[in-house]
CSV table of C-alpha atoms in Angstrom, one decimal:
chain,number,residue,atom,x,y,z
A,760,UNK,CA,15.4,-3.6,-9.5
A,761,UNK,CA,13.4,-3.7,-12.7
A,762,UNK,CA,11.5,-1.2,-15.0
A,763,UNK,CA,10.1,-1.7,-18.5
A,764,UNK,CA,7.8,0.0,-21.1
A,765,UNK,CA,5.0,-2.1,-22.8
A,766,UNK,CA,2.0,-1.9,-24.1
A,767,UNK,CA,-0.5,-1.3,-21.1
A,768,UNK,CA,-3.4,-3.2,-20.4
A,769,UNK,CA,-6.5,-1.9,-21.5
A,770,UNK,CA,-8.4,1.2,-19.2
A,771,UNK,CA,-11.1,-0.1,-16.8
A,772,UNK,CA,-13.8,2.0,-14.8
A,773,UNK,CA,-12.2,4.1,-12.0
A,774,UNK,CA,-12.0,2.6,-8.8
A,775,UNK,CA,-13.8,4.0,-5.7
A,776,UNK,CA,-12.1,4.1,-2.0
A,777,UNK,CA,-14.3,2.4,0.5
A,778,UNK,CA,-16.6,4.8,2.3
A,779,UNK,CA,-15.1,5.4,5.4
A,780,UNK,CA,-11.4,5.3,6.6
A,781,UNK,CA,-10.2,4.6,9.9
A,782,UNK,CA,-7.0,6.1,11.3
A,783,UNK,CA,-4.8,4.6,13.9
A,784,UNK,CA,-2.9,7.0,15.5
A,785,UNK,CA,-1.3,8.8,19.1
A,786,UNK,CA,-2.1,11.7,18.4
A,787,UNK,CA,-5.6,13.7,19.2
A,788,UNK,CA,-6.2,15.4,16.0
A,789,UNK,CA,-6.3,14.1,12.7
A,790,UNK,CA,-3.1,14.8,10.2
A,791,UNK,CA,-3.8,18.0,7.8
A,792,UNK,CA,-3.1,15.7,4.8
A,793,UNK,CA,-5.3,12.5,6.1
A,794,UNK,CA,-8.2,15.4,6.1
A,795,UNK,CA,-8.0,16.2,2.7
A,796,UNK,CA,-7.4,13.2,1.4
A,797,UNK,CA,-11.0,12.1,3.2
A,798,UNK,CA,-12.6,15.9,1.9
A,799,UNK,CA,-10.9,15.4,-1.8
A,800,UNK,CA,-13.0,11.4,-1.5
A,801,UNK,CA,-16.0,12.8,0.1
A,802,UNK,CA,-15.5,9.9,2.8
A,803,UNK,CA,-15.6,9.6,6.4
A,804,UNK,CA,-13.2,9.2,9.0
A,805,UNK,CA,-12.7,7.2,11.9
A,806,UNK,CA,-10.1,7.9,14.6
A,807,UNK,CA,-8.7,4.6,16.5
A,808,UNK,CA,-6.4,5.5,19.6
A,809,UNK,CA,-3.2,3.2,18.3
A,810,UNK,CA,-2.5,0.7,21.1
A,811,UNK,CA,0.9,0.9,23.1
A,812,UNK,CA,2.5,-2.5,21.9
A,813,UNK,CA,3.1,-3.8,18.9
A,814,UNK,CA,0.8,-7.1,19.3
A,815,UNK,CA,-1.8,-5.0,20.1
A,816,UNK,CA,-1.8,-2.9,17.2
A,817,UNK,CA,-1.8,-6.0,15.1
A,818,UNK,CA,-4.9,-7.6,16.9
A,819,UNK,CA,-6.5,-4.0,16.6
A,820,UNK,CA,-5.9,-4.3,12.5
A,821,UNK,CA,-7.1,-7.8,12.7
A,822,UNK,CA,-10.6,-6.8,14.0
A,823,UNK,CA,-10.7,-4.0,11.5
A,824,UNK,CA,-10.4,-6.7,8.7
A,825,UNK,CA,-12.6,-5.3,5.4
A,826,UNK,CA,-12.1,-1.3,6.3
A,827,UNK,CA,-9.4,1.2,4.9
A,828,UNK,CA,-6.8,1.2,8.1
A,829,UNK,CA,-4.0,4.3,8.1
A,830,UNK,CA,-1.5,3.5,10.8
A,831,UNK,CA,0.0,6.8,11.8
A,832,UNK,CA,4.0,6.8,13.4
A,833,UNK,CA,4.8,7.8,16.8
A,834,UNK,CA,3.8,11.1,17.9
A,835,UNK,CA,6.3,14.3,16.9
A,836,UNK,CA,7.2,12.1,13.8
A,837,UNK,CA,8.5,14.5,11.7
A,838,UNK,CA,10.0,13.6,8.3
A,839,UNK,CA,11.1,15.1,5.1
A,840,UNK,CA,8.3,14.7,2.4
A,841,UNK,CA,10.1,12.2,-0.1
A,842,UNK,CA,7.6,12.6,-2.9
A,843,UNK,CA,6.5,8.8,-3.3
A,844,UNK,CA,3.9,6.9,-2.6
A,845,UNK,CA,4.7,3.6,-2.8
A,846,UNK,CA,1.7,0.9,-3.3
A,847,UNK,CA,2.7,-2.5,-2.7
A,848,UNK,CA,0.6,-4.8,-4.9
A,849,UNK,CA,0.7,-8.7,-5.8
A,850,UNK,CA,-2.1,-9.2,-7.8
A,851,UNK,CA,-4.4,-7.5,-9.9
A,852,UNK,CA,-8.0,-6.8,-9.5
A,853,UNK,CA,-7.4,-8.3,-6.1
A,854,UNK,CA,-5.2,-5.4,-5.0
A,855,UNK,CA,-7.1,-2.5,-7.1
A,856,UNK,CA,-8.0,-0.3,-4.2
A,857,UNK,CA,-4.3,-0.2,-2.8
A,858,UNK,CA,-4.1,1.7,-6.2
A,859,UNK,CA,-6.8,3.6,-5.9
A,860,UNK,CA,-5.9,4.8,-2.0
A,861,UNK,CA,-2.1,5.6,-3.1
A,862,UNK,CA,-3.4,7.7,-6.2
A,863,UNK,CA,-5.8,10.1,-3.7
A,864,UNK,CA,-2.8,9.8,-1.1
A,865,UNK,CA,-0.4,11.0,-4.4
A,866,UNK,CA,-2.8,14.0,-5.5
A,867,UNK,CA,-3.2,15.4,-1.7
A,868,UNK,CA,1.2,15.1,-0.8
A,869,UNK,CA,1.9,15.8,-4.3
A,870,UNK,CA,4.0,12.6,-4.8
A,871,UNK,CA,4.7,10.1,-7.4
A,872,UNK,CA,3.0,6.9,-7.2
A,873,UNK,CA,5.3,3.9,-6.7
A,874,UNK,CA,3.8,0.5,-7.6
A,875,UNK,CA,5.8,-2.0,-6.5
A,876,UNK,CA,5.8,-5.7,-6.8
A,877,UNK,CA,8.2,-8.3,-5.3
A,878,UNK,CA,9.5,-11.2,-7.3
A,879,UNK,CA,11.6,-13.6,-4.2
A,880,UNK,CA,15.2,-14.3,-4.6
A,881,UNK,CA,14.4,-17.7,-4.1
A,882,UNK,CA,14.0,-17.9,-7.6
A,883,UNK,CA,17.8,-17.9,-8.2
A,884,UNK,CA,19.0,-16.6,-11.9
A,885,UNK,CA,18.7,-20.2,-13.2
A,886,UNK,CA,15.9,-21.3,-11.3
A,887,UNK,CA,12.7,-22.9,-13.6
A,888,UNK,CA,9.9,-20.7,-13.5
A,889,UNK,CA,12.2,-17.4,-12.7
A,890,UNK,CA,10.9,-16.2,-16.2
A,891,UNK,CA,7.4,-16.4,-16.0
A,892,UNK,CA,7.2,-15.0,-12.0
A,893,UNK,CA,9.2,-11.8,-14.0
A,894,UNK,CA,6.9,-12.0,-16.9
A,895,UNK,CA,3.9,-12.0,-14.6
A,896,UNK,CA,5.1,-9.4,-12.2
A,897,UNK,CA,5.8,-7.1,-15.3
A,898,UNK,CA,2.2,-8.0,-16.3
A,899,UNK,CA,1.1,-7.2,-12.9
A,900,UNK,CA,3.1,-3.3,-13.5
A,901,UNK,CA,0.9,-3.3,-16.6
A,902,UNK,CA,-2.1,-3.1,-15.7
A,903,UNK,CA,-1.6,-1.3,-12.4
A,904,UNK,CA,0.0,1.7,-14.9
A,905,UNK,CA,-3.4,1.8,-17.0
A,906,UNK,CA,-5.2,1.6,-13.7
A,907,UNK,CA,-3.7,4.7,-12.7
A,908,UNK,CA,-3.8,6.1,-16.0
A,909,UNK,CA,-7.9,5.8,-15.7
A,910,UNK,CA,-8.0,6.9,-12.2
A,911,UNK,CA,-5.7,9.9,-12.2
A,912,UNK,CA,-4.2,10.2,-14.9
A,913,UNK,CA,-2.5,13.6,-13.7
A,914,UNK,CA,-0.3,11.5,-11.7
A,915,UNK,CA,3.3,10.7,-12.1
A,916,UNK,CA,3.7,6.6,-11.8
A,917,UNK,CA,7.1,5.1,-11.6
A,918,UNK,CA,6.4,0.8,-11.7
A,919,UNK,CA,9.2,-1.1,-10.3
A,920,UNK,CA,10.2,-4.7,-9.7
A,921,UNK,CA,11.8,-5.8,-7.3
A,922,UNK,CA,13.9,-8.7,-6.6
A,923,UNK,CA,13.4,-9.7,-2.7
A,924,UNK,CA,10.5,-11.1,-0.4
A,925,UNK,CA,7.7,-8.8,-0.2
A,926,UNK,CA,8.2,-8.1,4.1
A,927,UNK,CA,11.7,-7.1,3.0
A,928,UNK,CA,10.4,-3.9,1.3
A,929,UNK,CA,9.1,-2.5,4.6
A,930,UNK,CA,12.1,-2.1,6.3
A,931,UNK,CA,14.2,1.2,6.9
A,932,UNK,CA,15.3,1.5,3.7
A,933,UNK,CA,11.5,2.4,2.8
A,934,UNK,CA,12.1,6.4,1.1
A,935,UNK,CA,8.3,6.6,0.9
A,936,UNK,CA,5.7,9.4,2.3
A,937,UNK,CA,3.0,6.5,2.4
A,938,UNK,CA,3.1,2.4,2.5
A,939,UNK,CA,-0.1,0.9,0.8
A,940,UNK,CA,-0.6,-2.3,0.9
A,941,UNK,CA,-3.6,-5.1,1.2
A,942,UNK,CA,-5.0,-5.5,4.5
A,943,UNK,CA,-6.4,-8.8,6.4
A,944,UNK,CA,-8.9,-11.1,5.0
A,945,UNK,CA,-11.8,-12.1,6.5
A,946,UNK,CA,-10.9,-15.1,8.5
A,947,UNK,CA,-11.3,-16.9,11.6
A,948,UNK,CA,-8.7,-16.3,14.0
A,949,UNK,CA,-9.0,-12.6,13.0
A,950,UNK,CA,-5.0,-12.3,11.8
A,951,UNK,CA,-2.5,-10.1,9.6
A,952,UNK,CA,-0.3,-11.7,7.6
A,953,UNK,CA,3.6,-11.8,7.0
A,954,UNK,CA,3.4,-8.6,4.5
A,955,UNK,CA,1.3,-6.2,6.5
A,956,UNK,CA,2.8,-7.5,10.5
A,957,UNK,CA,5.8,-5.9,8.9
A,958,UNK,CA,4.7,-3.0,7.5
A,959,UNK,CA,2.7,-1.8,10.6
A,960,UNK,CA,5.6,-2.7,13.0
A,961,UNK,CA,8.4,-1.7,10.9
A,962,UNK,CA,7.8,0.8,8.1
A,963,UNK,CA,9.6,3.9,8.7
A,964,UNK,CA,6.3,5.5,7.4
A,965,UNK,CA,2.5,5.7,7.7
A,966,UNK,CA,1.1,2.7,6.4
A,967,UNK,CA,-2.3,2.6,4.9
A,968,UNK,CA,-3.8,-1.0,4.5
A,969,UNK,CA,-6.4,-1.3,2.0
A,970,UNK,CA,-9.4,-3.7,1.7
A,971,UNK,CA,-9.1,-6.9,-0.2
A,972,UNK,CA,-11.8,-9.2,-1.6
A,973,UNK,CA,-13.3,-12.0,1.0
């Protein structure tokens, strides 16, 4: 694990949530805190009964390739608030509105927002090009800290770096409130990748997928 203070990247325009989220869940009503969150953006909501098997769930995600996707636990899923939110991010504007949902998820559950990025231990401690993947990620951290410094700045942001694959960080070990992370890309098959087929079956949390760029 990794932290550092630098200089931050300079402060671009805040970042708008797409218009309308949809919610993936077992339940009938919608979550107190998904409600705000949608009131606090002025956006609407969409409620998607979450399919039985995993598969399914990932085929459903699939289709809704391009749309803000919250995949809600299994019904009576009742945990401690943790006080993070932790936004899984690789690149940067690519990944911009996994910030900006994790920010108006933060301000809503009154949590800390926890970018993360994921440098592999592949790159061993002697391994060429270790230095400039950990130069980069910390670059990454950067400017995802003056992101979230433009967009809500009231926030609390803790950046870390993290030395493992990126599917690893969706395991049980997850102390998170909320997962957001990129969603699908447009593409033909309709598929989720490595990252987010993780998440969705194994994150001991709700996990919100954000749109990426075509």
């Amino acid at each position: 694990m990794s932290q550092r203070t630098s200089a931050l990247a300079p402060p671009t325009a805040p970042h708008r949530p797409a218009e309308a989220l949809v919610v993936m869940t077992h339940e009938p009503d919608l979550p107190a805190w998904v409600a705000r969150v949608c009131r606090r953006a002025g956006r609407q909501v969409r409620i998607e009964p979450a399919p039985g098997s995993p598969e399914d769930r990932l085929l459903t995600v699939a289709a809704l390739a391009g749309r803000s996707v919250l995949v809600m636990g299994p019904p009576g899923d009742d945990r401690t608030p943790k006080g993070r939110v932790v936004a899984a991010i690789h690149d940067l504007p690519t990944d911009a509105a996994v910030l900006t949902e994790a920010a108006l998820a933060a301000a809503v559950l009154d949590a800390a927002v926890v970018p993360v990025l994921c440098v592999p231990l592949s790159f061993g401690e002697r391994s060429v090009g270790l230095t400039d993947a950990l130069a980069r990620g910390h670059d990454v951290l950067d400017t995802a800290v003056a992101q979230l410094a433009t967009d809500a700045p009231e926030l609390t942001v803790i950046p870390r770096l993290l030395r493992m694959h990126p599917h690893e960080l969706v395991g049980e070990g997850l102390d998170a409130d909320l997962l957001v992370l990129g969603g699908p890309r447009h593409r033909i098959p309709a598929r989720v990748g490595l990252v987010g087929g993780s998440a969705v079956q194994h994150a001991p949390c709700p996990v919100l997928l954000a749109p990426r760029p075509g």
